[in-house]
Tab-separated table of C-alpha atoms and ligand atoms in Angstrom:
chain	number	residue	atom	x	y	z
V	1	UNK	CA	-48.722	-134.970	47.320
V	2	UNK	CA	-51.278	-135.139	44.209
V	3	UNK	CA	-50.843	-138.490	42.993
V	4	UNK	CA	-53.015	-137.577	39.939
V	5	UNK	CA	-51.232	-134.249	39.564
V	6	UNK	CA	-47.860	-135.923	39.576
V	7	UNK	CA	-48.920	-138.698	37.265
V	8	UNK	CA	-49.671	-136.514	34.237
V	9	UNK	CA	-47.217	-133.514	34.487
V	10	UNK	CA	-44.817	-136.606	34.670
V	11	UNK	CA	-46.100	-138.585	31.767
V	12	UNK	CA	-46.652	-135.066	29.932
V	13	UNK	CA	-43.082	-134.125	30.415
V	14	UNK	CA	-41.871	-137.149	28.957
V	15	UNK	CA	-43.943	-137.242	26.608
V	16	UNK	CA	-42.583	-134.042	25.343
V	17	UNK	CA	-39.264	-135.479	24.059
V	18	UNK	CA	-40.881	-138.453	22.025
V	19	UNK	CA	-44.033	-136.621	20.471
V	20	UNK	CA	-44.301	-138.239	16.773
V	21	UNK	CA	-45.464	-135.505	14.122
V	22	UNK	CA	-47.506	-138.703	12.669
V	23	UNK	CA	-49.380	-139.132	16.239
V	24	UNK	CA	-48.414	-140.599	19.502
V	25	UNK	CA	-44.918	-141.559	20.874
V	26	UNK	CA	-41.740	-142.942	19.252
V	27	UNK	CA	-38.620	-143.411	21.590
V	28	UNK	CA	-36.529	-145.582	19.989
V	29	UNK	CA	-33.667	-147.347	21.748
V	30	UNK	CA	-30.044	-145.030	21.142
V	31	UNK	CA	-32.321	-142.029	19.203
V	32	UNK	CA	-32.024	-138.813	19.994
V	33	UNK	CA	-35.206	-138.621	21.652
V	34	UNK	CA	-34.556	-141.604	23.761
V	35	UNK	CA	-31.353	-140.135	25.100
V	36	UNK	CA	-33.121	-136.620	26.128
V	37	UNK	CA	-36.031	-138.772	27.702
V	38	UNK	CA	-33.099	-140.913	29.668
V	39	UNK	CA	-31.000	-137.155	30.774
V	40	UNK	CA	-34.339	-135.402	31.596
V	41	UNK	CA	-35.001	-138.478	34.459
V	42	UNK	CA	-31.215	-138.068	35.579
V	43	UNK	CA	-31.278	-134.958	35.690
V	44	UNK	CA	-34.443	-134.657	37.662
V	45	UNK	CA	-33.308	-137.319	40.095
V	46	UNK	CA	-30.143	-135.431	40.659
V	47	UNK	CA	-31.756	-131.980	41.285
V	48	UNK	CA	-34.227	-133.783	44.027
V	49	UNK	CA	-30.844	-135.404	45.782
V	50	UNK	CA	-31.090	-138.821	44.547
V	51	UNK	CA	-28.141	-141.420	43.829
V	52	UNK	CA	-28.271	-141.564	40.227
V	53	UNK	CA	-25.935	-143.784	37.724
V	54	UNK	CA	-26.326	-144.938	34.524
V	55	UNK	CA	-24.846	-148.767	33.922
V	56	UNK	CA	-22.550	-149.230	30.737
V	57	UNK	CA	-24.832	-149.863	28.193
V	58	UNK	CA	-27.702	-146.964	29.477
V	59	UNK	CA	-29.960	-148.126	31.635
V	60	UNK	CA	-30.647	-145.402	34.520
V	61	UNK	CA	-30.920	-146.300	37.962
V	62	UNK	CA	-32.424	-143.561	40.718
V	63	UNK	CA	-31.435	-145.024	44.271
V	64	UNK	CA	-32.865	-143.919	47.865
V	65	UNK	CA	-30.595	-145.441	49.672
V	66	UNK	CA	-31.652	-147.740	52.866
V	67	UNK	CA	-30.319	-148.992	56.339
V	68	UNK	CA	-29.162	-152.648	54.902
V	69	UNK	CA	-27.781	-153.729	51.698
V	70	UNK	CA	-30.455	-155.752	50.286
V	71	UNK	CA	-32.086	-153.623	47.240
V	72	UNK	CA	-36.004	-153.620	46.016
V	73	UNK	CA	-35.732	-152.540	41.999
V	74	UNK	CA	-38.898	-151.016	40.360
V	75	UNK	CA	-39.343	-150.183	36.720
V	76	UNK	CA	-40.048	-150.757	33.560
V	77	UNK	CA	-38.904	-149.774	29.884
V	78	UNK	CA	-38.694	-146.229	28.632
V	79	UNK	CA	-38.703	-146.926	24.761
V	80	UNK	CA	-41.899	-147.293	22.794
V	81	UNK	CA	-42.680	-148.741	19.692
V	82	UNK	CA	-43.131	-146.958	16.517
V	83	UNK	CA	-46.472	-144.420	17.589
V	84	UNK	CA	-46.997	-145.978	20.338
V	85	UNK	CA	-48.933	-144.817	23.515
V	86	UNK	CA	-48.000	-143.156	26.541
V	87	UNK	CA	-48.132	-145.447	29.334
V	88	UNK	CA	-46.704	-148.821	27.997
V	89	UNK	CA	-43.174	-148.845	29.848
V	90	UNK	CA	-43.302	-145.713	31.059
V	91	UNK	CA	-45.620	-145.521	33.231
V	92	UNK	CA	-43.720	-148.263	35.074
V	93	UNK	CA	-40.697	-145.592	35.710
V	94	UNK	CA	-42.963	-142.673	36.543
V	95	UNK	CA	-45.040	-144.847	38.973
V	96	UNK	CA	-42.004	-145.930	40.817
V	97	UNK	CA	-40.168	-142.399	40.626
V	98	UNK	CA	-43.208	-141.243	42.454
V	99	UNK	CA	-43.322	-143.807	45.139
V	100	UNK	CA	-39.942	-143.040	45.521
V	101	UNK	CA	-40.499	-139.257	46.060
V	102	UNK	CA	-43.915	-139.958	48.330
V	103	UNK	CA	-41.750	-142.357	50.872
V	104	UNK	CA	-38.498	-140.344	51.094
V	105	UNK	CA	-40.436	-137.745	52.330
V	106	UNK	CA	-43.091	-139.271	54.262
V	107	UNK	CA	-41.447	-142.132	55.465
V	108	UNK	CA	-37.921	-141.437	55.646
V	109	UNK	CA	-34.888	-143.434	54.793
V	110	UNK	CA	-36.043	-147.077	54.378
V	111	UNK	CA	-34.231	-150.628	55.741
V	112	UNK	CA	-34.155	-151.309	52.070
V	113	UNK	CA	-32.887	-149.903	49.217
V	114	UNK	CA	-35.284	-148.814	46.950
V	115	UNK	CA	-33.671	-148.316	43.491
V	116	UNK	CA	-36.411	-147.306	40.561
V	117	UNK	CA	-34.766	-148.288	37.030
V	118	UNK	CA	-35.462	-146.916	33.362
V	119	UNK	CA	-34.712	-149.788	31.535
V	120	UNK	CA	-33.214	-148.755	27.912
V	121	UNK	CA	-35.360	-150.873	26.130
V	122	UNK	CA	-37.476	-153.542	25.741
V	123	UNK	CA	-39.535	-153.853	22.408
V	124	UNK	CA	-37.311	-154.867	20.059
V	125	UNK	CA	-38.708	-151.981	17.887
V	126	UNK	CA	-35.594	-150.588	16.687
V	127	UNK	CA	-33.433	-153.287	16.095
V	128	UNK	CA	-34.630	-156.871	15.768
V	129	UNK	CA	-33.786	-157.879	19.576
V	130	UNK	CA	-36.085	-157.416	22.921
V	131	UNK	CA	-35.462	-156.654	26.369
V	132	UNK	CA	-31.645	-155.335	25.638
V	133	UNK	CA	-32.398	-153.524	29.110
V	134	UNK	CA	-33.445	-155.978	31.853
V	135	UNK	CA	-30.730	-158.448	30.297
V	136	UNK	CA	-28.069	-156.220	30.582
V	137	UNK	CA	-29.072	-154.872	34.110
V	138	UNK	CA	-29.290	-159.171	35.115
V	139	UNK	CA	-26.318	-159.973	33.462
V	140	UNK	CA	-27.892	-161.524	31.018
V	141	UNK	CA	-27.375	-160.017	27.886
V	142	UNK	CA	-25.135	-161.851	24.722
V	143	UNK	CA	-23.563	-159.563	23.010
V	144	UNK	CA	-23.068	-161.467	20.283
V	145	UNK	CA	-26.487	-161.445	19.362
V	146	UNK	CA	-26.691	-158.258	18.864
V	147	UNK	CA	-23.462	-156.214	17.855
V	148	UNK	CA	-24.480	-157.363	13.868
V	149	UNK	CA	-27.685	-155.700	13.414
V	150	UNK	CA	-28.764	-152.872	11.743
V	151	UNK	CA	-32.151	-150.990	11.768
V	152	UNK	CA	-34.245	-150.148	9.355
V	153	UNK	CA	-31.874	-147.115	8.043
V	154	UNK	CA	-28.946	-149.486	8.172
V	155	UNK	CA	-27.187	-147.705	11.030
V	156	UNK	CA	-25.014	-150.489	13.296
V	157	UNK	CA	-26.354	-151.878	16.903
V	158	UNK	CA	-22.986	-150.678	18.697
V	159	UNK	CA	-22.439	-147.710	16.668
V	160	UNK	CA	-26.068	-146.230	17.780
V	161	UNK	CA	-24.972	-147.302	20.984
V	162	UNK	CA	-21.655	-145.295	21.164
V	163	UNK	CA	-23.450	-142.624	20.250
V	164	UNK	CA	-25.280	-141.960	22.884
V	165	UNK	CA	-22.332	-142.289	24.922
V	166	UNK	CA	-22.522	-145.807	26.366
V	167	UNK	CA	-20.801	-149.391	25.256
V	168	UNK	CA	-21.056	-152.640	26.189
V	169	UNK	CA	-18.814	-154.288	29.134
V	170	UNK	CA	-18.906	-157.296	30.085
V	171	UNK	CA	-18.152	-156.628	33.805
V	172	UNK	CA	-21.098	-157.314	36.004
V	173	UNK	CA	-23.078	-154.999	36.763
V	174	UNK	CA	-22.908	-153.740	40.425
V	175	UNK	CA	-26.057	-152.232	40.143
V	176	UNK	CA	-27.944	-155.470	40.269
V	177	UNK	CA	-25.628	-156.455	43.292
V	178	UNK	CA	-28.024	-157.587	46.536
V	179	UNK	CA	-30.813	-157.018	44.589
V	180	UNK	CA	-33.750	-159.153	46.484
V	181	UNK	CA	-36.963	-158.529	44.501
V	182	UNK	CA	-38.070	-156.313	41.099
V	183	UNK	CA	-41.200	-154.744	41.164
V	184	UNK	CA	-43.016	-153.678	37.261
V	185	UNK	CA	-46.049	-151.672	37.452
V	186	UNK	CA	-47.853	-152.008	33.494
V	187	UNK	CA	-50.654	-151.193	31.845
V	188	UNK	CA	-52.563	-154.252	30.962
V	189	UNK	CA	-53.105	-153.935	26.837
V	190	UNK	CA	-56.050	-155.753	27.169
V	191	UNK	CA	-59.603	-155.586	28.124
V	192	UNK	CA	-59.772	-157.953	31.173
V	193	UNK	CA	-59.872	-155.762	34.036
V	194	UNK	CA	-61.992	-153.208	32.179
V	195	UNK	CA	-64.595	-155.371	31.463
V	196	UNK	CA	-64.623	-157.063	35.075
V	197	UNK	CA	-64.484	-153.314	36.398
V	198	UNK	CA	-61.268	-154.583	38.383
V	199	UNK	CA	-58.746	-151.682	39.582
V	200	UNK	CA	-55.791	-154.189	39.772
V	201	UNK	CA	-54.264	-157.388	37.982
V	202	UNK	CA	-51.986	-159.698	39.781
V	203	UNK	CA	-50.164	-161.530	37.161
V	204	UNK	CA	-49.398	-164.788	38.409
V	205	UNK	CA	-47.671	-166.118	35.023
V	206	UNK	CA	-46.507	-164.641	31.684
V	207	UNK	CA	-46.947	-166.965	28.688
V	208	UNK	CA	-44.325	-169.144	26.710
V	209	UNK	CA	-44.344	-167.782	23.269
V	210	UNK	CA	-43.227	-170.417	20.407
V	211	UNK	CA	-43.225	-168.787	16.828
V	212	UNK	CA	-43.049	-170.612	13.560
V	213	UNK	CA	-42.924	-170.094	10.147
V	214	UNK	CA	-44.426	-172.729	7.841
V	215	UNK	CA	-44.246	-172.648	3.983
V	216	UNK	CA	-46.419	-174.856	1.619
V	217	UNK	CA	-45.174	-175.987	-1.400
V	218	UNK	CA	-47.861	-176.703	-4.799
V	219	UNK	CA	-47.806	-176.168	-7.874
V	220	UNK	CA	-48.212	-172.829	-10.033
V	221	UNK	CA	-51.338	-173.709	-12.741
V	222	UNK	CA	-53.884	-172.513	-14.942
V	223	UNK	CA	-56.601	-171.515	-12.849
V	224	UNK	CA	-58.905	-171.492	-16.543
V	225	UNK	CA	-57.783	-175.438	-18.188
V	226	UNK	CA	-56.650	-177.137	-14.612
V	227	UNK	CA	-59.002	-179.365	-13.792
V	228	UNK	CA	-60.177	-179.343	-9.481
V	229	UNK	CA	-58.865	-182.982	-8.949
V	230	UNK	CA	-55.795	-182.402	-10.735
V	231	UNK	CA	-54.514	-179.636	-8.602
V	232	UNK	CA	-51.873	-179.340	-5.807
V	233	UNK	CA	-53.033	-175.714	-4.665
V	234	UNK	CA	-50.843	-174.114	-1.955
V	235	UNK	CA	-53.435	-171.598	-0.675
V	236	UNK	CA	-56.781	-173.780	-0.517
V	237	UNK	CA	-54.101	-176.537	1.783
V	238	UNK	CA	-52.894	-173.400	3.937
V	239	UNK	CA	-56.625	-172.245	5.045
V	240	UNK	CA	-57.122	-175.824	5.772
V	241	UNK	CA	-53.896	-175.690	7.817
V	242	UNK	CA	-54.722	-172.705	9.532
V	243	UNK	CA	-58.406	-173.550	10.262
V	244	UNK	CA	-56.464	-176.041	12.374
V	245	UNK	CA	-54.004	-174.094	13.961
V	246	UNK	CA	-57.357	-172.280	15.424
V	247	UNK	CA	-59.231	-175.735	15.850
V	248	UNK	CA	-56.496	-177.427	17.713
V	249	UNK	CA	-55.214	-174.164	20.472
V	250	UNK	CA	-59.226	-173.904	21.258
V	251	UNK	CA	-59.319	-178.109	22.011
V	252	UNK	CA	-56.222	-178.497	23.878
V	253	UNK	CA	-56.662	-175.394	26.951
V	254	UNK	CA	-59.317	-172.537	26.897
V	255	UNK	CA	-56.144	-170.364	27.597
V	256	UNK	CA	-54.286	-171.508	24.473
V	257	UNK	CA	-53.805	-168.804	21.753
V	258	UNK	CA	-52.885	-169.245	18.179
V	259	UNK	CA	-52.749	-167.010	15.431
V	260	UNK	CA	-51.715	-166.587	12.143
V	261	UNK	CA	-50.982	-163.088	11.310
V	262	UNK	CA	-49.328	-163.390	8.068
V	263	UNK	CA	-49.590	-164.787	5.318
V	264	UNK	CA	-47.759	-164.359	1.675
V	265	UNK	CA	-48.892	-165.656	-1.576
V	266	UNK	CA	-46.949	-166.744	-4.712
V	267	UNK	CA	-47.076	-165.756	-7.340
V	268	UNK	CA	-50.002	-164.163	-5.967
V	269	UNK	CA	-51.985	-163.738	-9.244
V	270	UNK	CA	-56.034	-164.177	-9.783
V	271	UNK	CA	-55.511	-166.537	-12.462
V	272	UNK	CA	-52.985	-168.708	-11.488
V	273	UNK	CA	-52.947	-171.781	-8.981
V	274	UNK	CA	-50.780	-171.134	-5.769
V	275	UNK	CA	-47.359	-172.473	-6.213
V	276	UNK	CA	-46.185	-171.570	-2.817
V	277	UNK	CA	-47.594	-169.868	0.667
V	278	UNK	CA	-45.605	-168.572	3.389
V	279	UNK	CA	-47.429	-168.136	7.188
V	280	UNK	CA	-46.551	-167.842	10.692
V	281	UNK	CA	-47.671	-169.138	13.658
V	282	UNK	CA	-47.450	-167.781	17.246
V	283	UNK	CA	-48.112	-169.833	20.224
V	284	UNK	CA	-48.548	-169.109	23.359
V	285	UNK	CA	-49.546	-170.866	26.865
V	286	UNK	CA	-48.640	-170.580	30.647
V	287	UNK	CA	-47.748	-174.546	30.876
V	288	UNK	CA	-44.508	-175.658	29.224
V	289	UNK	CA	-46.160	-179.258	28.371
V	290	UNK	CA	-49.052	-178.107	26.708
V	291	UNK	CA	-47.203	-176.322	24.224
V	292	UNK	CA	-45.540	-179.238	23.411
V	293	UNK	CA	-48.876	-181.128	23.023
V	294	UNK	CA	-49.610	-177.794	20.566
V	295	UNK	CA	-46.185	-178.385	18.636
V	296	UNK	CA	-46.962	-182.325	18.004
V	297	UNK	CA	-50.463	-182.490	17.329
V	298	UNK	CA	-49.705	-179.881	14.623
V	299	UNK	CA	-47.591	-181.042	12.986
V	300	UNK	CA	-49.254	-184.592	12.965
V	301	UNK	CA	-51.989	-182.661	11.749
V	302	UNK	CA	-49.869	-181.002	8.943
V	303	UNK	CA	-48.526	-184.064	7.715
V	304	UNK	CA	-52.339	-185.483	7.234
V	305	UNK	CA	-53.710	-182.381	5.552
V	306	UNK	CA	-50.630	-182.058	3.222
V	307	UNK	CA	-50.911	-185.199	2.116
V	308	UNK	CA	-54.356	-185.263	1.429
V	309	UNK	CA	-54.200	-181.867	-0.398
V	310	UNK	CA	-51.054	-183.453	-2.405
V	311	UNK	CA	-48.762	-180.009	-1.230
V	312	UNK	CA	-45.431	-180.110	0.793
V	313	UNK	CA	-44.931	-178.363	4.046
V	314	UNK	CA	-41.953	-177.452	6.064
V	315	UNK	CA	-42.162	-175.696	9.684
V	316	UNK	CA	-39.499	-173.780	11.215
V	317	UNK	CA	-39.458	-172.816	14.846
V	318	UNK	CA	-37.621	-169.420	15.310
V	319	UNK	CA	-38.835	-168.513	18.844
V	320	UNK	CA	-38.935	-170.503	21.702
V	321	UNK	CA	-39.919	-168.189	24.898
V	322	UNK	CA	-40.609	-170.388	28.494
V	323	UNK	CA	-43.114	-169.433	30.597
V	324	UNK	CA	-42.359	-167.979	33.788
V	325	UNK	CA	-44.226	-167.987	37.299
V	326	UNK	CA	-43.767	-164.725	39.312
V	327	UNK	CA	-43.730	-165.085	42.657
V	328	UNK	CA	-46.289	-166.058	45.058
V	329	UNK	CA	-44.950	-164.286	48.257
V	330	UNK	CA	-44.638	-161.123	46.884
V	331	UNK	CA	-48.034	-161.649	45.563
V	332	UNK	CA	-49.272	-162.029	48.750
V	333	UNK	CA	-48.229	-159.096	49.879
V	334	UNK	CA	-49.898	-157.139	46.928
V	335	UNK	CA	-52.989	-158.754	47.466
V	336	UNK	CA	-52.930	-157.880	51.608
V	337	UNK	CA	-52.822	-153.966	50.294
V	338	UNK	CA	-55.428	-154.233	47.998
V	339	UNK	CA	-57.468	-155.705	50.636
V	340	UNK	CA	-56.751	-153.668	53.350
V	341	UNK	CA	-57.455	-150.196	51.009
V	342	UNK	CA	-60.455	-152.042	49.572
V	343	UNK	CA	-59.231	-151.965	45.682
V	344	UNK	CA	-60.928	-154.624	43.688
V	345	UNK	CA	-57.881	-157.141	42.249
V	346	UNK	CA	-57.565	-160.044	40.357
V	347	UNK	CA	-54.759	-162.757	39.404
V	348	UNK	CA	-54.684	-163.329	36.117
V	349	UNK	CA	-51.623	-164.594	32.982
V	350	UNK	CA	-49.764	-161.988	30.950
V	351	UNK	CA	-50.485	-163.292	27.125
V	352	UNK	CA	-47.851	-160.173	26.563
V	353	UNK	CA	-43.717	-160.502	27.394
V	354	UNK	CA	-42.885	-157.954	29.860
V	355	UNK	CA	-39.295	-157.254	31.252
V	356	UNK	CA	-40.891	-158.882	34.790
V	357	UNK	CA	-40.067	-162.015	32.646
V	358	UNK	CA	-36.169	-161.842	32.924
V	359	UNK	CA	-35.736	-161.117	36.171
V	360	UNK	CA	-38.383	-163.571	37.726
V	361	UNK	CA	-35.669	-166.153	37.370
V	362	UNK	CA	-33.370	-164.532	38.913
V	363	UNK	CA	-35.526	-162.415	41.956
V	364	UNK	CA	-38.447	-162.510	43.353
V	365	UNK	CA	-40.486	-160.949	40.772
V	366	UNK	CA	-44.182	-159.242	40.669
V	367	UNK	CA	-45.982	-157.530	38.086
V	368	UNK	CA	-49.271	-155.161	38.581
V	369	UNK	CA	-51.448	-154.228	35.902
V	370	UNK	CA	-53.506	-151.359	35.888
V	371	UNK	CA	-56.787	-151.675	33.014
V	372	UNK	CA	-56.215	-150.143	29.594
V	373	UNK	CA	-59.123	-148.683	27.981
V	374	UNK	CA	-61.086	-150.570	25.278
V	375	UNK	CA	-58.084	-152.641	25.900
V	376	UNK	CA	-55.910	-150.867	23.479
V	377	UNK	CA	-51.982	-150.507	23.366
V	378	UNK	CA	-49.253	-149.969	20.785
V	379	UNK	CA	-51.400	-147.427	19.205
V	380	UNK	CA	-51.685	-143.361	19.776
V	381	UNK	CA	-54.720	-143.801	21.099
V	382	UNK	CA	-53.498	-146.004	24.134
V	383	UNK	CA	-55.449	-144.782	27.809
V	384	UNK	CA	-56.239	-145.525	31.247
V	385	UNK	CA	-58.664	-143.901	33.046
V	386	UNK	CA	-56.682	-141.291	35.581
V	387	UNK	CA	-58.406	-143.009	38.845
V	388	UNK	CA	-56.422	-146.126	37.818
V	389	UNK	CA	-52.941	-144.847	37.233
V	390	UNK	CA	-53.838	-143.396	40.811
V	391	UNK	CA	-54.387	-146.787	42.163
V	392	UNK	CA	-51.725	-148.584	40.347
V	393	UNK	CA	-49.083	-146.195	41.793
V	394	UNK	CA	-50.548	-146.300	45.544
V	395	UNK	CA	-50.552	-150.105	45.399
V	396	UNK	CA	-47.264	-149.763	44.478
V	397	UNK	CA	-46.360	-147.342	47.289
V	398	UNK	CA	-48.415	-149.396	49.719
V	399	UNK	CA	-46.031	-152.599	48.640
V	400	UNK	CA	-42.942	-150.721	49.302
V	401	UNK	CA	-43.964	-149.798	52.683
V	402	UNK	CA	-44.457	-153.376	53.361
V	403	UNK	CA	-41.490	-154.536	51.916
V	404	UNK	CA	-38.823	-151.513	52.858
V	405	UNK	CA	-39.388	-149.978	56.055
R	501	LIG	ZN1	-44.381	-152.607	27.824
């Protein structure tokens, strides 16, 4: 087998249901491309002699079945965000449905099941709610949170769900029965291993994510007849504020990130005074306690500035994401193939969610990264380098030796 042939006529045939007219890919969860994308990989796996189910609510599972019960899952997401590239999530899927063709044939039937899943989503591009798939195929999902929302066109959650042809039930699913471990091959949307000319990251933890939104309150004024002192000026106390919200992520760990991304203005005029500001802040950190530090010494912080600028503040937390570990066994036994094939590896921290987050709670979980170029992702212009797909998906077949057979 071709590994590098396989990987692009793969990734170019999916591609091909989810080309945007505007540039790069858009498979939105329950669209019409999303559901071709989903068929094309059944049908493919059921031409080639594969079991193949979907679960309820459309995630798509391609089982080789082995000698024992226990099940190894590999996968990753298969929707993208709006023009997004053409590895993030699936290239996950297609490395796995390759390692999956590779062993049954060279190999044989495993001790363990290996089971490759699509996962139906995972960006939270469509509608306002992430990793829909790898909660549903844990048994994790509330459906609660999301049979009220609407995209951006105002069509309903369950509605774009039924038609596709799948619904929600809130049986378990059997799918995820005696599953032991969950493997996610990704690209790594950053510039790590590219600069360190690594082939392979080893994540050993994903980052908590906290998100706020903080609004200052002044006063609307002249900016021609009010006088400096006399001011209570929204936007000169939020650049102070979010000088800090740099200053204090850089003092407390050299891994901290903070960022303020937005930022809105009222009444957003040249000639008047601020009256009010609207920001967010997004927080993130491997080390539970540390962003706790982060959320006190803030707001500490906050209440200093704000009174000293003579503004109001209030902060609102409306994320609160744990970090997770992955595990350290399987981890091993990633590292032990990349030694033994001589590929150059590295552990690092995911500063992005991945689906590898849900079920590391639940599994023994890894996650592999292979390097993006310039670092870029969520954009048409996403890459990798073809070598490193290549090595991504051996690794990955190398594991599953290990751990299957
Ligand atoms: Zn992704």
């Amino acid at each position: 087998m071709n590994l590098k042939r396989e990987i692009e006529s793969r990734l170019e045939q999916l591609n091909s249901y989810a080309l945007d007219p505007k540039g790069g890919l858009t498979r939105l969860l329950y669209t019409k491309e999303w559901k071709e994308t989903q068929d094309h990989l059944r049908n493919e796996a059921l031409s080639k002699g594969y079991d193949v189910q979907y679960d309820s609510i459309g995630n798509l599972y391609i089982t080789l079945p082995g000698s024992s019960e226990e099940v190894i899952l590999v996968g990753s997401h298969i929707d993208t965000v709006c023009q997004g590239g053409k590895l993030d999530g699936q290239f996950g899927i297609v490395s796995g449905l390759i390692a999956l063709d590779y062993l049954k044939s060279k190999e044989g039937q495993p001790k363990k099941t290996i089971r490759v899943v699509s996962l139906a989503e995972e960006e939270g591009s469509r509608f306002p709610y992430t990793f829909w798939g790898s909660k549903n195929t844990t048994n994790s999902a509330n459906i609660e949170e999301v049979e009220h929302l609407v995209d951006n066109q105002g069509v309903n959650f369950m509605d774009a769900m039924r038609n596709c042809g799948f619904s929600y039930s809130k049986e378990k699913n059997h799918l995820f029965n005696n599953v032991s471990s969950f493997l996610e091959v990704h690209i790594e949307q950053g510039q790590i291993l590219e600069k360190e000319k690594i082939q392979i990251g080893l994540v050993t933890d994903i980052v908590g994510q906290k998100r706020y939104s903080v609004t200052v309150q002044g006063q609307a004024n002249h900016a021609g007849t009010t006088p400096m002192h006399y001011r209570q000026d929204a936007l000169l106390a939020s650049s102070i504020l979010v000088q800090k919200v740099n200053e204090l992520a850089r003092s407390i760990s050299s891994t901290m990130v903070a960022t303020v991304g937005k930022m809105e203005i009222f009444p957003n005029s040249s000639n008047v005074v601020a009256q009010e500001v609207q920001f967010t802040i997004d927080l993130r950190h491997t080390n539970v306690s540390e962003l706790e530090r982060y959320e006190r010494e803030i707001k500490e912080e906050f209440d200093a500035i704000s009174t000293q600028q003579d503004v109001k503040y209030s902060m609102k937390k409306y994320m609160d994401g744990k970090p997770v570990k992955l595990d350290e066994s399987l981890l091993k036994t990633i590292k032990d193939v990349c030694r033994k094939h001589n590929i150059s590896y590295k552990e690092m921290i995911s500063g992005a969610g991945h689906d590898a987050q849900i079920f590391a709670p639940l599994v023994q979980t890894a996650l592999v990264f292979v390097p993006s170029i310039g670092g870029i992702s969520h954009n048409p212009s996403e890459n990798t380098a073809i070598e490193d797909l290549e090595t991504g998906v051996k690794v990955l077949i190398e594991s599953l030796k290990k751990l299957a057979y």
